[in-house]
């Protein structure tokens, strides 16, 4: 089996450049015995949801740092697309994870909701907002939730259908962006870190509430069982 020859050329500065070409018989996805060469996934729904969320955000964080520290305009003007797309994925999955984990809706209803909201950040936010507000009645918490909502809405307005930073053209072959724009990606990274901290805090608070509800239901079941047992005993005594 033959392979295409890699191309070795010299650029205008005299530097040797090696362009590697696809190799016959090679595969894109395969295992390895090198411990720090492989990535592992498929390790459970709850933990894997966390993996997706953390992965999308972490990749964008790293890309922002690399682009900014490089002081390379080519990187700043090209990394922006995966940066914004991946941050959006982080945001969408964070909201959907909170809804799926802590909504009181029946499983069938939750599935219908996820399918219905699709990639629409505002629609999924509207399902999550009451859940977030249930953790506290303080004015401070309500204001904080309102501020998070403004972040979510701004992202929604920038990229309503999770499309603008995946493709340069619309389905009708029109440019997605008709004019030049400038976005401070360092500021974006800082705001996304704030959102990440907020969602982590809410996940912890909601998990505590979920456990408290489960414990209270168990106490109620035990009390009902004791009441029924006592009622039966009283009835048996009456008929003795």
CSV table of C-alpha atoms in Angstrom, one decimal:
chain,number,residue,atom,x,y,z
A,1,UNK,CA,0.0,0.0,0.0
A,2,UNK,CA,1.5,3.3,-1.1
A,3,UNK,CA,1.3,6.7,0.6
A,4,UNK,CA,1.3,10.2,-0.8
A,5,UNK,CA,4.6,11.8,-0.3
A,6,UNK,CA,4.7,14.7,2.3
A,7,UNK,CA,5.7,18.0,0.7
A,8,UNK,CA,8.9,19.6,1.8
A,9,UNK,CA,9.3,23.1,0.5
A,10,UNK,CA,11.3,26.3,1.3
A,11,UNK,CA,9.4,29.5,1.9
A,12,UNK,CA,10.5,33.0,0.9
A,13,UNK,CA,12.5,33.4,4.1
A,14,UNK,CA,14.5,30.2,3.5
A,15,UNK,CA,12.7,28.2,6.2
A,16,UNK,CA,12.0,24.6,5.4
A,17,UNK,CA,8.3,23.7,5.7
A,18,UNK,CA,6.9,20.2,5.7
A,19,UNK,CA,3.3,19.7,4.7
A,20,UNK,CA,2.0,16.3,5.8
A,21,UNK,CA,-0.7,14.6,3.6
A,22,UNK,CA,-3.3,12.0,4.5
A,23,UNK,CA,-2.0,8.4,4.8
A,24,UNK,CA,-3.7,5.4,3.3
A,25,UNK,CA,-4.8,2.9,5.9
A,26,UNK,CA,-4.8,5.5,8.8
A,27,UNK,CA,-7.9,6.1,10.9
A,28,UNK,CA,-9.2,9.3,12.5
A,29,UNK,CA,-10.5,7.6,15.7
A,30,UNK,CA,-8.5,4.9,17.3
A,31,UNK,CA,-7.3,3.9,20.8
A,32,UNK,CA,-3.8,4.2,22.2
A,33,UNK,CA,-1.7,2.7,25.1
A,34,UNK,CA,-0.2,6.2,25.7
A,35,UNK,CA,-2.0,7.3,28.8
A,36,UNK,CA,-1.8,11.0,28.2
A,37,UNK,CA,-2.6,10.7,24.5
A,38,UNK,CA,-6.2,9.4,24.9
A,39,UNK,CA,-9.5,11.1,25.9
A,40,UNK,CA,-12.1,9.2,27.7
A,41,UNK,CA,-15.9,9.7,27.5
A,42,UNK,CA,-19.2,7.9,27.9
A,43,UNK,CA,-19.0,7.8,31.7
A,44,UNK,CA,-22.6,8.4,32.7
A,45,UNK,CA,-25.3,11.0,31.8
A,46,UNK,CA,-25.0,13.3,34.8
A,47,UNK,CA,-21.2,13.4,34.9
A,48,UNK,CA,-21.0,13.5,31.1
A,49,UNK,CA,-23.3,16.5,31.0
A,50,UNK,CA,-20.8,18.2,33.3
A,51,UNK,CA,-18.0,17.1,30.9
A,52,UNK,CA,-19.7,18.7,27.9
A,53,UNK,CA,-20.3,21.9,29.8
A,54,UNK,CA,-16.8,22.2,31.2
A,55,UNK,CA,-15.2,21.1,28.0
A,56,UNK,CA,-16.9,23.8,25.8
A,57,UNK,CA,-16.1,26.5,28.3
A,58,UNK,CA,-12.6,25.4,28.9
A,59,UNK,CA,-11.7,25.3,25.2
A,60,UNK,CA,-13.0,28.8,24.7
A,61,UNK,CA,-11.1,30.0,27.8
A,62,UNK,CA,-7.9,28.6,26.5
A,63,UNK,CA,-8.5,30.0,23.0
A,64,UNK,CA,-9.0,33.5,24.4
A,65,UNK,CA,-5.8,33.3,26.4
A,66,UNK,CA,-3.9,32.0,23.4
A,67,UNK,CA,-5.3,34.6,21.0
A,68,UNK,CA,-4.7,37.5,23.3
A,69,UNK,CA,-1.2,36.5,24.5
A,70,UNK,CA,-0.1,35.8,20.9
A,71,UNK,CA,-0.8,39.4,19.9
A,72,UNK,CA,-1.5,37.9,16.5
A,73,UNK,CA,-4.4,39.6,14.6
A,74,UNK,CA,-4.9,36.5,12.5
A,75,UNK,CA,-5.6,34.5,15.7
A,76,UNK,CA,-7.8,37.2,17.2
A,77,UNK,CA,-9.9,37.4,14.0
A,78,UNK,CA,-10.3,33.7,13.5
A,79,UNK,CA,-10.4,32.1,16.9
A,80,UNK,CA,-13.4,34.3,17.7
A,81,UNK,CA,-15.8,32.0,15.8
A,82,UNK,CA,-15.2,28.8,17.8
A,83,UNK,CA,-14.8,30.9,21.0
A,84,UNK,CA,-18.3,32.4,20.7
A,85,UNK,CA,-19.8,29.2,19.5
A,86,UNK,CA,-18.3,27.1,22.3
A,87,UNK,CA,-19.3,29.6,24.9
A,88,UNK,CA,-22.8,29.5,23.6
A,89,UNK,CA,-22.8,25.7,23.8
A,90,UNK,CA,-21.6,26.0,27.4
A,91,UNK,CA,-24.5,28.4,28.2
A,92,UNK,CA,-27.2,26.3,26.4
A,93,UNK,CA,-26.1,23.0,28.1
A,94,UNK,CA,-25.8,24.7,31.5
A,95,UNK,CA,-29.4,25.8,31.3
A,96,UNK,CA,-30.7,22.5,29.9
A,97,UNK,CA,-28.9,20.6,32.6
A,98,UNK,CA,-30.5,22.7,35.4
A,99,UNK,CA,-33.9,22.1,33.8
A,100,UNK,CA,-33.5,18.4,33.4
A,101,UNK,CA,-32.1,17.9,36.9
A,102,UNK,CA,-34.4,20.1,38.9
A,103,UNK,CA,-37.7,20.7,37.1
A,104,UNK,CA,-40.8,19.2,38.7
A,105,UNK,CA,-42.1,18.3,35.2
A,106,UNK,CA,-42.6,14.6,34.5
A,107,UNK,CA,-39.9,13.0,32.4
A,108,UNK,CA,-42.0,12.9,29.3
A,109,UNK,CA,-42.8,16.6,29.7
A,110,UNK,CA,-39.1,17.4,30.1
A,111,UNK,CA,-38.2,15.6,26.9
A,112,UNK,CA,-41.0,17.4,25.1
A,113,UNK,CA,-39.6,20.8,26.4
A,114,UNK,CA,-36.0,20.1,25.4
A,115,UNK,CA,-37.2,19.2,21.9
A,116,UNK,CA,-39.5,22.2,21.7
A,117,UNK,CA,-37.0,24.8,22.9
A,118,UNK,CA,-34.3,23.4,20.5
A,119,UNK,CA,-31.3,25.9,20.6
A,120,UNK,CA,-33.4,28.9,21.7
A,121,UNK,CA,-31.7,30.3,24.8
A,122,UNK,CA,-34.7,32.5,25.9
A,123,UNK,CA,-37.2,29.6,25.7
A,124,UNK,CA,-35.0,27.4,27.9
A,125,UNK,CA,-34.3,30.3,30.2
A,126,UNK,CA,-38.0,30.8,30.7
A,127,UNK,CA,-38.2,27.2,32.0
A,128,UNK,CA,-35.2,27.6,34.2
A,129,UNK,CA,-35.9,31.0,35.7
A,130,UNK,CA,-38.7,29.9,38.1
A,131,UNK,CA,-36.4,27.0,39.3
A,132,UNK,CA,-33.6,29.5,40.1
A,133,UNK,CA,-35.9,31.8,41.9
A,134,UNK,CA,-37.2,28.9,44.1
A,135,UNK,CA,-33.9,28.8,46.0
A,136,UNK,CA,-34.4,32.2,47.7
A,137,UNK,CA,-36.9,35.0,48.1
A,138,UNK,CA,-34.4,37.8,48.9
A,139,UNK,CA,-34.2,40.9,46.8
A,140,UNK,CA,-30.5,40.3,46.2
A,141,UNK,CA,-31.1,36.9,44.7
A,142,UNK,CA,-33.9,38.2,42.5
A,143,UNK,CA,-31.6,40.9,41.2
A,144,UNK,CA,-28.9,38.4,40.6
A,145,UNK,CA,-31.2,36.2,38.6
A,146,UNK,CA,-32.4,39.2,36.6
A,147,UNK,CA,-28.8,40.1,35.8
A,148,UNK,CA,-28.1,36.5,34.6
A,149,UNK,CA,-31.2,36.8,32.4
A,150,UNK,CA,-29.8,39.9,30.8
A,151,UNK,CA,-26.6,38.0,29.9
A,152,UNK,CA,-28.6,35.1,28.4
A,153,UNK,CA,-30.8,37.5,26.4
A,154,UNK,CA,-27.7,39.3,25.0
A,155,UNK,CA,-26.2,36.0,23.9
A,156,UNK,CA,-29.6,35.0,22.4
A,157,UNK,CA,-29.7,38.3,20.5
A,158,UNK,CA,-26.2,37.8,19.2
A,159,UNK,CA,-26.8,34.3,17.9
A,160,UNK,CA,-30.5,33.3,18.2
A,161,UNK,CA,-30.3,29.9,16.4
A,162,UNK,CA,-26.7,28.7,17.3
A,163,UNK,CA,-25.9,29.3,13.6
A,164,UNK,CA,-24.0,32.6,13.3
A,165,UNK,CA,-20.6,31.4,14.5
A,166,UNK,CA,-20.8,28.0,12.8
A,167,UNK,CA,-21.3,29.2,9.2
A,168,UNK,CA,-20.4,32.5,7.4
A,169,UNK,CA,-23.6,32.4,5.3
A,170,UNK,CA,-27.3,31.8,5.9
A,171,UNK,CA,-29.3,29.0,4.4
A,172,UNK,CA,-30.1,31.4,1.6
A,173,UNK,CA,-26.4,32.1,1.0
A,174,UNK,CA,-26.5,35.6,2.4
A,175,UNK,CA,-23.6,36.8,4.7
A,176,UNK,CA,-24.3,36.2,8.4
A,177,UNK,CA,-22.6,39.5,9.2
A,178,UNK,CA,-23.1,42.4,6.8
A,179,UNK,CA,-20.7,44.8,8.5
A,180,UNK,CA,-17.5,44.6,10.6
A,181,UNK,CA,-17.9,44.2,14.3
A,182,UNK,CA,-15.5,44.3,17.2
A,183,UNK,CA,-15.9,42.1,20.3
A,184,UNK,CA,-13.8,42.2,23.4
A,185,UNK,CA,-13.1,38.5,23.9
A,186,UNK,CA,-11.4,39.1,27.3
A,187,UNK,CA,-14.5,40.8,28.6
A,188,UNK,CA,-16.6,37.9,27.2
A,189,UNK,CA,-14.4,35.3,29.0
A,190,UNK,CA,-14.8,37.2,32.3
A,191,UNK,CA,-18.6,37.4,31.9
A,192,UNK,CA,-18.8,33.6,31.1
A,193,UNK,CA,-16.7,32.9,34.2
A,194,UNK,CA,-19.4,34.8,36.2
A,195,UNK,CA,-22.1,32.7,34.6
A,196,UNK,CA,-20.2,29.5,35.3
A,197,UNK,CA,-19.8,30.5,39.0
A,198,UNK,CA,-23.5,31.3,39.2
A,199,UNK,CA,-24.6,28.0,37.6
A,200,UNK,CA,-22.3,26.0,39.9
A,201,UNK,CA,-23.8,27.8,42.9
A,202,UNK,CA,-27.3,27.2,41.8
A,203,UNK,CA,-26.6,23.5,41.1
A,204,UNK,CA,-25.4,23.1,44.6
A,205,UNK,CA,-28.4,25.0,46.2
A,206,UNK,CA,-30.9,23.1,44.0
A,207,UNK,CA,-29.3,19.8,44.8
A,208,UNK,CA,-29.7,20.5,48.5
A,209,UNK,CA,-33.3,21.4,48.0
A,210,UNK,CA,-33.9,18.3,46.0
A,211,UNK,CA,-32.5,16.2,48.8
A,212,UNK,CA,-34.5,18.0,51.5
A,213,UNK,CA,-37.7,17.4,49.5
A,214,UNK,CA,-36.8,13.7,49.1
A,215,UNK,CA,-36.1,13.4,52.9
A,216,UNK,CA,-39.4,15.2,53.7
A,217,UNK,CA,-41.3,12.8,51.4
A,218,UNK,CA,-39.7,9.9,53.2
A,219,UNK,CA,-40.7,11.3,56.6
A,220,UNK,CA,-44.3,11.8,55.3
A,221,UNK,CA,-44.4,8.2,54.0
A,222,UNK,CA,-43.1,6.9,57.4
A,223,UNK,CA,-45.7,9.0,59.3
A,224,UNK,CA,-48.5,7.8,57.0
A,225,UNK,CA,-47.4,4.2,57.5
A,226,UNK,CA,-47.4,4.7,61.3
A,227,UNK,CA,-50.8,6.4,61.2
A,228,UNK,CA,-52.3,3.5,59.1
A,229,UNK,CA,-50.8,0.9,61.4
A,230,UNK,CA,-52.2,2.6,64.4
A,231,UNK,CA,-55.6,3.1,62.7
A,232,UNK,CA,-55.7,-0.7,61.9
A,233,UNK,CA,-54.7,-1.6,65.4
A,234,UNK,CA,-57.5,0.6,66.8
A,235,UNK,CA,-60.1,-1.0,64.5
A,236,UNK,CA,-59.0,-4.5,65.4
A,237,UNK,CA,-59.3,-3.6,69.1
A,238,UNK,CA,-62.9,-2.3,68.5
A,239,UNK,CA,-63.9,-5.6,66.9
A,240,UNK,CA,-62.4,-7.8,69.6
